[in-house]
Amino acid sequence: MKSEDKVLRIIAELRRLARDEGKRLFATSSLQTHSIPLVHIIARSELDIPIYCLNTGFLFPETLAFKDEVSEALGIEIRSISSSVPKHLQRDAKGNFYFTSNPDYCCRLNKVEPTAMLLEKYDVWVNGVRADQNLNRRNMKTFQPAGNGALRYHPVLDWSSKEIFDYIKAHKLPRHPLDAQGYASVGCEPCTRKSVLEDPRAARWFGMSKTECGLHTDLIEKESK
Amino acid sequence: MNILITGGAGYLGTELCLRLMQRTDIETVTVYDNLSRKNFNFFLGPEKLDSKVRFVEAEILDSYTLEKEVNKADCVVHLAAKVTTPFADESAHLFDQVNNWGTAELCRAAENSSRCKRIIYMSSAGVYGSGEEAVNLTTPPNPKTFYGISKLKGERHAERLAGKKEVSIVRCANVYGYSKSMRFDAVINRFVLHARHHGRVTINGDGDQKRAFVHVDRVSLFLERLIFSANMQPRYNLTDADHTVNDIAYTLKEILPETEMLYVDQQLKLRQITVAPDRNVDALIGAKEITLEEELREFSDKMA
């Protein structure tokens, strides 16, 4: 299927969910270069789908600046959500932040729990996971239950990296400023390093077996519909 | 106008607060501090704290309290920092926690506040690292210590808000001078204390290392004027003069002739940093007119 046909199918699906079924939709974006096509498609849908940035408090300032740039370029509002747990209560027994000893728990506090709160307010969570990103995502479905009655919708699950970047080029979408510095995958600053090896995701939690923050492992029911 | 001073009960904050509370155009000065140095001198002394001074005991990473206080402020002066001297390489993570991520928390709160319009971030000349040539505002930062690295990272959070708020970054030299909250890990202050009461100052290395210094009174005056400046610059290098550690010790010896110098690791040549005067600083507070010797004599006379 041609890329533009895929886009039109996504927009039709979003409209079906929002207009025909009356579902309340929201989207999250990591605000990396490769996640901007989905944000752009949502903007093209002309639906009132709030887009959230998970501001963990540990993001690169470049990412937050990029959020504003995307928002202005696409003419959309990108909201921020954060953990309700203040940073001074996010320290381990040694007084260090959890990312130094328990990154899973740090992710849970700053990404998973704020998103779980959104799932209580909305019916459908639109996010931009792709099957080609890692083994966990390879096994995901386009629609999957997120728990608590909410549904996950992964519109670009079957898109390849080339299709993503072709879309970026075709629509002249802005690029994350750290791309040019060699960051192929940009998450929280403490757990990101410049790209190494051939796998962009190796730039996250480098040296660990951890490949996911928990959004796509914890907030998902294992059995697909 | 309401002012929030993070780290406000510290050395610089104490002096700034004493100035600001005398101004009739300021309604509230909120001193936000976790008293991490266990120095309670802010609350002591003959000068009573005015009723417009509020104290909030909280740390910079207490995002909840910080947000509440930033929301009440028109201007934030961000002085809170983890600082250790003379050696600023104690723990990379602890510097990062407070100076980098603490500043990120402050900037997030300021960004979300419709009231807060102006942010003054106290950075450090330590972001320049070290070198033989005097640095100026065009010198690329190249910090050599965990402290300097963390302060530079803090600058990036403040810079991000530049299009949304009035932001100024002040790269401050080593501060010295008498204050009830003065720090005795600062080299000149320590030397004055030790020269007066021990009769001996201890010098690390050969003492020829040159550093940039600024007097605490000029820092507090500068900050006061910057808060109200209609022509606030995005960045300043706040310095008075460069001195070698030996210059300071021998000037003190002029004042207190019995003073001995004890050199430790005197074969070592320690790194140095010198900072060119910033004309935008002079524009706000004028050039310094008093000599180091006159200043140290006055300082020494104030000691018990």
Tab-separated table of C-alpha atoms in Angstrom, chain A residues 17-119:
chain	number	residue	atom	x	y	z
A	17	LEU	CA	-13.288	6.054	16.493
A	18	ALA	CA	-13.867	9.667	17.445
A	19	ARG	CA	-16.924	10.573	15.407
A	20	ASP	CA	-18.773	7.345	14.673
A	21	GLU	CA	-18.059	5.583	17.927
A	22	GLY	CA	-17.831	8.693	20.087
A	23	LYS	CA	-14.616	7.525	21.737
A	24	ARG	CA	-12.389	9.943	23.599
A	25	LEU	CA	-8.928	9.718	22.049
A	26	PHE	CA	-5.557	10.970	23.187
A	27	ALA	CA	-2.045	10.525	21.828
A	28	THR	CA	1.394	10.516	23.361
A	29	SER	CA	4.556	11.461	21.572
A	30	SER	CA	8.191	11.029	22.529
A	31	LEU	CA	8.939	14.018	20.306
A	32	GLN	CA	11.737	12.329	18.479
A	33	THR	CA	12.094	13.003	14.772
A	34	HIS	CA	10.559	9.671	13.841
A	35	SER	CA	7.511	10.281	16.005
A	36	ILE	CA	6.530	13.523	14.312
A	37	PRO	CA	4.737	11.920	11.299
A	38	LEU	CA	2.039	10.531	13.566
A	39	VAL	CA	1.635	13.920	15.242
A	40	HIS	CA	1.329	15.432	11.768
A	41	ILE	CA	-1.257	12.858	10.707
A	42	ILE	CA	-3.302	13.556	13.818
A	43	ALA	CA	-3.147	17.268	13.026
A	44	ARG	CA	-4.298	16.491	9.476
A	45	SER	CA	-7.260	14.528	10.816
A	46	GLU	CA	-8.724	17.792	12.144
A	47	LEU	CA	-9.960	15.923	15.165
A	48	ASP	CA	-9.635	17.274	18.654
A	49	ILE	CA	-7.178	14.651	19.858
A	50	PRO	CA	-4.950	15.982	22.637
A	51	ILE	CA	-1.294	15.136	22.225
A	52	TYR	CA	0.749	14.676	25.376
A	53	CYS	CA	4.451	14.893	25.993
A	54	LEU	CA	5.588	12.903	29.005
A	55	ASN	CA	7.804	15.462	30.659
A	56	THR	CA	9.692	13.241	33.044
A	57	GLY	CA	11.784	16.144	34.313
A	58	PHE	CA	14.827	14.393	32.865
A	59	LEU	CA	14.322	15.276	29.212
A	60	PHE	CA	16.989	17.044	27.219
A	61	PRO	CA	16.200	20.759	27.068
A	62	GLU	CA	16.519	20.311	23.305
A	63	THR	CA	13.522	17.964	23.396
A	64	LEU	CA	11.397	20.508	25.234
A	65	ALA	CA	12.448	23.203	22.794
A	66	PHE	CA	11.610	20.823	19.938
A	67	LYS	CA	8.163	20.301	21.439
A	68	ASP	CA	7.527	24.028	21.089
A	69	GLU	CA	8.935	24.029	17.569
A	70	VAL	CA	6.680	21.153	16.466
A	71	SER	CA	3.703	22.729	18.134
A	72	GLU	CA	4.253	25.958	16.235
A	73	ALA	CA	5.124	24.316	12.919
A	74	LEU	CA	2.066	22.059	12.961
A	75	GLY	CA	-0.271	24.554	14.592
A	76	ILE	CA	-1.231	22.190	17.378
A	77	GLU	CA	-1.087	22.200	21.147
A	78	ILE	CA	1.180	19.633	22.762
A	79	ARG	CA	0.395	19.266	26.422
A	80	SER	CA	2.843	18.184	29.092
A	81	ILE	CA	2.167	15.709	31.840
A	82	SER	CA	4.478	14.877	34.683
A	83	SER	CA	4.679	12.614	37.668
A	84	SER	CA	2.883	13.844	40.761
A	85	VAL	CA	5.806	12.525	42.809
A	86	PRO	CA	8.220	15.425	43.427
A	87	LYS	CA	11.810	14.839	42.486
A	88	HIS	CA	13.096	14.868	46.064
A	89	LEU	CA	10.963	11.796	46.686
A	90	GLN	CA	12.451	10.040	43.666
A	91	ARG	CA	15.694	9.060	45.346
A	92	ASP	CA	16.956	5.695	46.490
A	93	ALA	CA	18.361	4.705	49.880
A	94	LYS	CA	21.707	6.267	48.949
A	95	GLY	CA	20.104	9.581	48.089
A	96	ASN	CA	20.633	9.166	44.368
A	97	PHE	CA	17.920	9.411	41.737
A	98	TYR	CA	16.315	6.078	40.890
A	99	PHE	CA	17.783	6.106	37.403
A	100	THR	CA	21.140	5.340	39.033
A	101	SER	CA	19.948	2.137	40.682
A	102	ASN	CA	16.473	1.212	39.473
A	103	PRO	CA	15.690	2.683	36.041
A	104	ASP	CA	12.523	0.597	35.787
A	105	TYR	CA	11.086	2.311	38.838
A	106	CYS	CA	12.159	5.729	37.564
A	107	CYS	CA	10.308	4.992	34.303
A	108	ARG	CA	7.324	3.762	36.246
A	109	LEU	CA	7.073	6.971	38.285
A	110	ASN	CA	7.698	9.372	35.440
A	111	LYS	CA	6.189	7.702	32.406
A	112	VAL	CA	3.954	4.739	33.183
A	113	GLU	CA	1.944	6.183	36.067
A	114	PRO	CA	1.182	9.557	34.434
A	115	THR	CA	0.059	7.704	31.287
A	116	ALA	CA	-2.051	5.313	33.353
A	117	MET	CA	-3.835	8.379	34.749
A	118	LEU	CA	-4.627	9.473	31.190
A	119	LEU	CA	-6.021	6.032	30.418
